[in-house]
Coordinates of C-alpha atoms and ligand atoms in Angstrom, one line a residue:
M3 CA -56.5 -40.9 -18.0
K4 CA -53.4 -42.9 -17.1
N5 CA -51.3 -40.6 -19.4
T6 CA -52.7 -37.4 -17.9
F7 CA -51.8 -38.8 -14.5
L8 CA -48.2 -39.6 -15.6
I9 CA -47.7 -36.1 -17.1
F10 CA -49.0 -34.6 -13.9
I11 CA -46.5 -36.6 -11.9
V12 CA -43.6 -35.6 -14.2
L13 CA -44.5 -31.9 -14.0
F14 CA -44.8 -32.2 -10.2
E15 CA -41.3 -33.8 -10.0
L16 CA -39.8 -31.1 -12.2
L17 CA -41.3 -28.4 -10.1
M18 CA -39.9 -29.9 -6.9
I19 CA -36.4 -30.3 -8.4
S20 CA -36.4 -26.7 -9.5
C21 CA -37.5 -25.6 -6.0
V22 CA -34.7 -27.6 -4.4
Q23 CA -32.1 -26.2 -6.8
Q24 CA -33.3 -22.6 -6.1
N25 CA -32.9 -23.2 -2.4
Q26 CA -29.4 -24.5 -3.0
K27 CA -28.2 -21.5 -4.8
P28 CA -25.6 -19.6 -2.7
V29 CA -27.0 -16.4 -1.4
E30 CA -25.2 -13.7 -3.2
K31 CA -24.6 -10.5 -1.3
A32 CA -25.3 -7.5 -3.4
V33 CA -22.0 -5.7 -3.2
A34 CA -22.2 -2.3 -4.6
K35 CA -19.2 -1.4 -6.7
A36 CA -17.7 1.9 -5.6
E37 CA -17.7 4.5 -8.3
W38 CA -14.2 5.4 -7.3
A39 CA -12.1 4.9 -4.2
I40 CA -8.6 5.6 -2.7
V41 CA -6.8 4.0 0.2
I42 CA -3.5 5.2 1.7
H43 CA -0.9 4.5 4.3
G44 CA 1.8 6.5 6.0
G45 CA 3.7 3.6 7.4
A46 CA 3.3 0.9 10.1
G47 CA 5.4 0.3 13.2
K48 CA 5.8 1.2 16.8
I49 CA 3.1 3.8 16.7
N50 CA 1.4 4.3 20.1
P51 CA -0.8 7.2 21.4
D52 CA 1.9 7.9 24.1
D53 CA 4.5 8.7 21.5
F54 CA 2.4 11.6 20.1
T55 CA 1.8 15.1 21.2
A56 CA -1.7 16.4 20.4
E57 CA -0.2 18.7 17.8
K58 CA 1.8 16.0 16.1
E59 CA -1.2 13.6 16.0
K60 CA -3.4 16.4 14.5
A61 CA -0.8 17.3 11.9
C62 CA -0.5 13.6 10.8
R63 CA -4.3 13.2 10.6
E64 CA -4.6 16.5 8.6
K65 CA -1.8 15.5 6.2
L66 CA -3.4 12.1 5.6
T67 CA -6.7 13.8 5.0
E68 CA -5.1 16.3 2.6
A69 CA -3.5 13.4 0.7
L70 CA -6.8 11.5 0.4
E71 CA -8.7 14.6 -0.8
T72 CA -6.0 15.3 -3.4
G73 CA -6.4 11.8 -4.9
G74 CA -10.2 11.9 -4.3
N75 CA -10.6 15.1 -6.3
I76 CA -8.7 13.6 -9.2
L77 CA -10.9 10.5 -9.2
K78 CA -14.1 12.4 -8.7
S79 CA -13.4 14.5 -11.8
G80 CA -12.8 11.4 -13.9
G81 CA -9.0 11.3 -13.6
T82 CA -7.1 8.0 -13.7
S83 CA -6.1 5.9 -10.7
L84 CA -2.4 6.4 -11.8
D85 CA -2.8 10.2 -11.6
A86 CA -4.5 9.9 -8.2
V87 CA -1.9 7.6 -6.7
E88 CA 1.0 9.7 -7.9
A89 CA -0.5 13.0 -6.7
T90 CA -1.5 11.5 -3.4
I91 CA 1.9 10.1 -2.7
R92 CA 3.6 13.4 -3.7
I93 CA 1.7 15.1 -0.9
L94 CA 3.1 12.6 1.6
E95 CA 6.6 12.7 0.1
D96 CA 6.7 16.5 0.6
S97 CA 5.8 16.2 4.2
P98 CA 8.5 15.7 6.9
L99 CA 5.9 13.7 8.9
F100 CA 6.3 10.4 6.9
N101 CA 9.3 8.3 5.9
A102 CA 9.4 9.1 2.2
G103 CA 10.7 12.1 0.3
K104 CA 11.3 15.0 2.7
G105 CA 10.8 12.8 5.8
A106 CA 13.1 10.0 4.7
V107 CA 15.1 8.1 7.3
F108 CA 19.0 7.9 7.2
N109 CA 21.0 4.9 6.3
A110 CA 24.1 3.7 8.3
D111 CA 26.2 6.1 6.3
G112 CA 24.1 9.1 7.3
Q113 CA 22.5 9.4 3.9
N114 CA 18.9 9.3 2.6
E115 CA 18.5 6.6 0.0
L116 CA 15.0 6.6 -1.5
D117 CA 13.0 3.8 -3.2
A118 CA 9.6 4.0 -5.0
A119 CA 7.4 2.1 -7.4
I120 CA 4.1 2.4 -9.2
M121 CA 2.0 -0.1 -11.1
D122 CA -0.9 0.1 -13.5
G123 CA -3.5 -2.6 -12.9
K124 CA -5.0 -2.2 -16.4
T125 CA -1.8 -2.7 -18.4
M126 CA 0.2 -4.5 -15.7
K127 CA 3.0 -2.1 -16.5
A128 CA 5.2 -1.0 -13.6
G129 CA 8.0 1.4 -12.9
A130 CA 10.4 1.8 -10.0
V131 CA 13.5 3.6 -8.8
A132 CA 15.8 2.5 -6.0
N133 CA 18.6 4.0 -4.0
V134 CA 18.2 7.5 -5.3
K135 CA 19.5 10.5 -3.3
T136 CA 18.5 13.6 -5.3
I137 CA 15.1 13.0 -6.8
K138 CA 12.6 15.2 -4.9
N139 CA 9.6 13.0 -5.7
P140 CA 10.7 9.4 -6.4
I141 CA 7.1 8.3 -7.1
S142 CA 7.1 10.6 -10.2
A143 CA 10.4 9.1 -11.3
A144 CA 8.9 5.6 -11.0
R145 CA 6.0 6.7 -13.2
K146 CA 8.4 8.1 -15.8
V147 CA 10.3 4.8 -15.8
M148 CA 7.1 3.0 -16.4
E149 CA 5.8 5.3 -19.1
N150 CA 8.9 6.6 -20.9
S151 CA 11.5 3.8 -20.7
P152 CA 11.5 0.2 -21.8
H153 CA 12.4 -0.9 -18.3
V154 CA 10.8 -1.5 -14.9
M155 CA 13.5 -0.4 -12.5
L156 CA 16.3 2.1 -12.6
I157 CA 18.7 2.6 -9.7
K158 CA 21.2 5.1 -8.2
E159 CA 22.8 7.7 -10.5
G160 CA 21.3 6.1 -13.6
A161 CA 17.8 6.7 -12.2
E162 CA 18.8 10.2 -11.2
K163 CA 20.1 11.0 -14.6
F164 CA 16.9 9.7 -16.2
A165 CA 14.7 11.7 -13.8
S166 CA 16.6 14.8 -14.7
E167 CA 16.3 14.2 -18.4
Q168 CA 12.6 13.7 -17.9
G169 CA 12.3 17.2 -16.3
L170 CA 11.7 16.1 -12.8
E171 CA 12.9 18.2 -9.9
I172 CA 16.4 17.3 -8.7
V173 CA 17.5 18.6 -5.3
D174 CA 20.7 18.5 -3.2
P175 CA 20.8 15.5 -0.9
S176 CA 20.7 17.9 2.1
W177 CA 17.1 18.7 1.1
F178 CA 16.1 15.4 2.8
F179 CA 17.7 16.3 6.1
T180 CA 15.4 16.5 9.1
Q181 CA 16.6 16.7 12.7
E182 CA 14.1 14.1 13.9
R183 CA 15.4 11.4 11.5
W184 CA 19.0 12.4 12.2
D185 CA 18.4 11.9 15.9
A186 CA 16.8 8.6 15.3
L187 CA 19.9 7.4 13.4
Q188 CA 22.1 8.4 16.4
K189 CA 19.9 6.4 18.7
A190 CA 20.0 3.4 16.4
R191 CA 23.8 3.6 16.1
L192 CA 24.1 3.7 19.9
R193 CA 22.0 0.7 20.3
E194 CA 24.0 -1.1 17.7
L195 CA 27.2 -0.3 19.6
E196 CA 25.6 -1.5 22.8
Q197 CA 24.4 -4.6 20.9
K198 CA 20.9 -4.0 22.1
P199 CA 17.9 -4.8 19.9
D200 CA 16.9 -1.7 18.1
E201 CA 13.4 -1.1 19.3
T202 CA 13.6 2.5 18.0
K203 CA 14.2 1.1 14.5
K204 CA 11.9 3.4 12.4
G205 CA 10.5 2.4 9.1
G206 CA 7.5 4.2 7.7
T207 CA 6.8 4.4 4.0
V208 CA 3.8 5.9 2.3
G209 CA 1.6 4.3 -0.3
A210 CA -1.7 4.5 -2.1
V211 CA -4.1 2.3 -4.1
A212 CA -6.9 3.8 -6.2
L213 CA -9.8 2.7 -8.3
D214 CA -11.0 5.1 -11.0
K215 CA -14.4 5.6 -12.7
S216 CA -13.2 3.4 -15.6
G217 CA -12.7 0.5 -13.1
N218 CA -8.8 0.6 -13.3
L219 CA -6.7 0.0 -10.2
A220 CA -3.3 1.5 -9.6
A221 CA -0.9 1.2 -6.7
G222 CA 2.2 3.1 -5.6
T223 CA 4.7 3.1 -2.7
S224 CA 7.5 5.5 -1.7
T225 CA 10.0 5.2 1.2
G226 CA 13.2 6.1 2.8
G227 CA 13.6 2.5 3.9
M228 CA 14.7 1.7 7.4
T229 CA 16.8 3.8 9.8
N230 CA 20.4 2.6 9.9
K231 CA 19.9 0.3 6.9
K232 CA 23.1 -0.7 5.2
Y233 CA 24.2 1.6 2.4
G234 CA 22.9 0.3 -0.9
R235 CA 20.1 -1.7 0.8
V236 CA 16.8 -1.9 -1.2
G237 CA 13.6 -2.7 0.6
D238 CA 10.3 -4.2 -0.6
S239 CA 8.6 -0.9 -1.7
P240 CA 10.1 -0.7 -5.2
I241 CA 10.0 -4.5 -5.7
I242 CA 7.0 -5.3 -7.9
G243 CA 5.0 -8.1 -6.2
A244 CA 6.6 -7.5 -2.8
G245 CA 5.7 -4.0 -1.6
T246 CA 3.7 -2.8 -4.6
Y247 CA 1.4 -4.6 -7.0
A248 CA -1.8 -3.9 -9.1
N249 CA -3.9 -6.1 -11.3
N250 CA -7.4 -5.1 -12.5
A251 CA -8.4 -8.8 -12.2
T252 CA -7.6 -9.0 -8.5
C253 CA -6.4 -6.1 -6.5
G254 CA -4.0 -3.2 -5.8
I255 CA -1.6 -3.4 -2.8
S256 CA 0.9 -1.0 -1.2
A257 CA 2.8 -2.4 1.8
T258 CA 4.8 -1.1 4.7
G259 CA 6.9 -3.0 7.3
H260 CA 10.1 -5.0 7.6
G261 CA 11.0 -5.0 3.9
E262 CA 13.2 -8.1 3.9
Y263 CA 10.2 -10.3 4.9
F264 CA 7.9 -8.6 2.5
I265 CA 10.4 -9.5 -0.3
T266 CA 10.9 -13.1 0.7
N267 CA 7.2 -13.7 1.1
V268 CA 6.4 -11.8 -2.1
V269 CA 3.6 -10.3 -0.1
A270 CA 1.6 -8.2 -2.5
Y271 CA 1.6 -10.8 -5.3
D272 CA 0.8 -13.5 -2.8
I273 CA -2.4 -11.7 -1.9
S274 CA -3.3 -11.3 -5.5
A275 CA -2.6 -14.9 -6.2
R276 CA -4.7 -16.1 -3.3
M277 CA -7.6 -14.2 -4.8
Q278 CA -7.0 -15.4 -8.3
Y279 CA -6.3 -19.1 -7.7
L280 CA -8.1 -19.8 -4.4
G281 CA -11.0 -17.4 -5.0
E282 CA -10.4 -15.7 -1.7
S283 CA -11.9 -12.3 -0.9
L284 CA -9.5 -9.4 -0.6
D285 CA -9.9 -9.2 3.1
N286 CA -9.4 -12.9 3.7
A287 CA -6.3 -13.0 1.5
A288 CA -4.8 -9.8 3.0
N289 CA -5.5 -10.8 6.6
Y290 CA -4.1 -14.3 6.1
V291 CA -0.8 -12.9 4.7
V292 CA -0.3 -10.2 7.3
N293 CA -1.8 -11.6 10.5
S294 CA -1.0 -15.3 10.0
K295 CA 1.9 -15.8 7.6
L296 CA 4.0 -12.7 8.3
K297 CA 3.2 -12.7 12.0
S298 CA 4.4 -16.3 12.4
Q299 CA 7.8 -15.1 11.1
N300 CA 7.8 -12.1 13.5
A301 CA 7.7 -9.9 10.4
S302 CA 6.1 -6.6 11.5
G303 CA 4.1 -4.4 9.1
G304 CA 0.9 -4.0 7.3
L305 CA -0.6 -2.9 4.0
V306 CA -3.5 -1.2 2.2
A307 CA -5.4 -3.1 -0.5
M308 CA -8.3 -2.6 -2.7
D309 CA -10.2 -4.9 -5.1
K310 CA -11.8 -4.1 -8.4
N311 CA -15.1 -3.3 -6.6
G312 CA -13.5 -0.7 -4.4
N313 CA -13.6 -3.0 -1.3
I314 CA -10.8 -2.0 1.1
S315 CA -8.6 -4.0 3.5
M316 CA -6.0 -2.4 5.8
P317 CA -4.5 -5.2 7.9
F318 CA -1.4 -4.6 10.1
N319 CA 0.3 -6.7 12.8
S320 CA 2.3 -3.8 14.3
D321 CA 1.2 -1.4 17.1
G322 CA -0.3 1.0 14.6
M323 CA -0.4 2.1 11.0
F324 CA -1.1 5.5 9.5
R325 CA -4.0 4.8 7.2
G326 CA -7.2 6.1 5.6
F327 CA -9.6 5.9 2.7
L328 CA -12.0 7.9 0.8
K329 CA -14.9 6.6 -1.4
A330 CA -17.2 8.4 -3.8
K331 CA -19.9 10.3 -1.9
E332 CA -18.3 9.6 1.5
K333 CA -16.1 11.5 3.9
P334 CA -12.3 10.7 4.4
Q335 CA -11.6 8.3 7.2
V336 CA -8.2 8.5 8.8
Y337 CA -6.8 6.2 11.5
I338 CA -3.4 5.8 13.3
F339 CA -3.6 3.5 16.2
K340 CA -4.9 0.0 16.7
E341 CA -7.8 0.8 18.9
E342 CA -9.9 3.1 16.8
Ligands
LIG405 N1 9.0 -1.5 3.9 C1 10.0 -0.4 4.0 C2 11.3 -1.0 3.7 O1 11.6 -2.0 4.2 C3 10.0 0.2 5.4 C4 8.7 0.4 6.0 O2 7.7 0.4 5.4 O3 8.6 0.6 7.2 O4 12.1 -0.3 3.1

C-alpha cells in the first residue's frame, strides 16, 4: 500500500514537471516560408512628393513594377535567384529613371563611371566590376566575373576588356548621357564653388535580392555612384559585404546611400553577422544598422534585405527610397515615399 502511494506521488510529480516545462516553451510563431520572393530598390535619398510630377511618379512606379514582374516570372517558373536578380537589375539599368546604367550620374570630370556586384548565397561566390565606362549592363559583367573568372572584382579597362571577351554589349560612353544628370552635375559644381553644402547631391543605385524555389538567396547592386564624385571613386555597391551580400544561412542585402559610410560600417555583412552571431531577426538587424548605427553617424541611405524564409526588410533613414517586393501568389507592392 505504502509502495503504491509512493509510485502515485512520483508519477504525479513527473506530470507536474512536464506541465511546467510545456508552459515554459517559447511560443513559436508559425512563419510560412515564401515559395519564392524578390525585393528591389531604385535608390534612397532626398525623395519627396513635391519633387515629382504625376507623370514621373507614375513612370517610376511602373518601371519598378516591371522590374519586379521580370524577376518574379523567372522565379515562378523555377529559375534561379541569380537569374532573377540579374534580369531585374538589367531592367532598371536600362531605364534613365534610376542612377545605374543608362541613368547613371556624372563624376567631377563629367564622366559616367559605373559599379556593380552580384553574390550567390548558395556558393558564397561573388563578382564585381568598378569604374567602368563602356559596359551597357554592369550587373551582367559582375556575374561573368563571378562565373567565368577566378576573381571577385575587375576594374576599369580590364573589366571592360573582359566584358567584351565575354560577349557583353559594349557602348560608347556617350550612351550614358542624360540631360537631367548633366544638369545635376552643373548644380553640384556650382554649389561646390560657392562652398555650400550640396543638398542636391544625387545618389541613387538599383538593387535586388531574390529567393528561389530551391531556397537559394542572391543579391545584386548596380550604380553610377554619387554626382560630382571624384574621378576614380568607388562606392559601396561593388564592395562585397558593404553594399552587396548574400548568404543562404542568413540573408541577402542590397544597399543604397552614402557609400563611404556603408563601406566603413561594412553594412551588409554587419546585418548578416548580427543574425548569425546574435540570433537577431532580419528586421531587427537591418533596422538597427540603418536607423541606429548609420543614423548616429549622419550616414544617409537604406537597403533591401531578405532572409532564407523570404521575410523582407526595407529600412531607410533618408526622406524616401524607391522600393518594392513581390512574393509567390501575391501582387507587386511598390513604394517611393516615407509616408506610404
Ligand atoms: N551607394 C551608392 C554609392 O555610394 C550611391 C547611392 O546608393 O546613392 O556609390
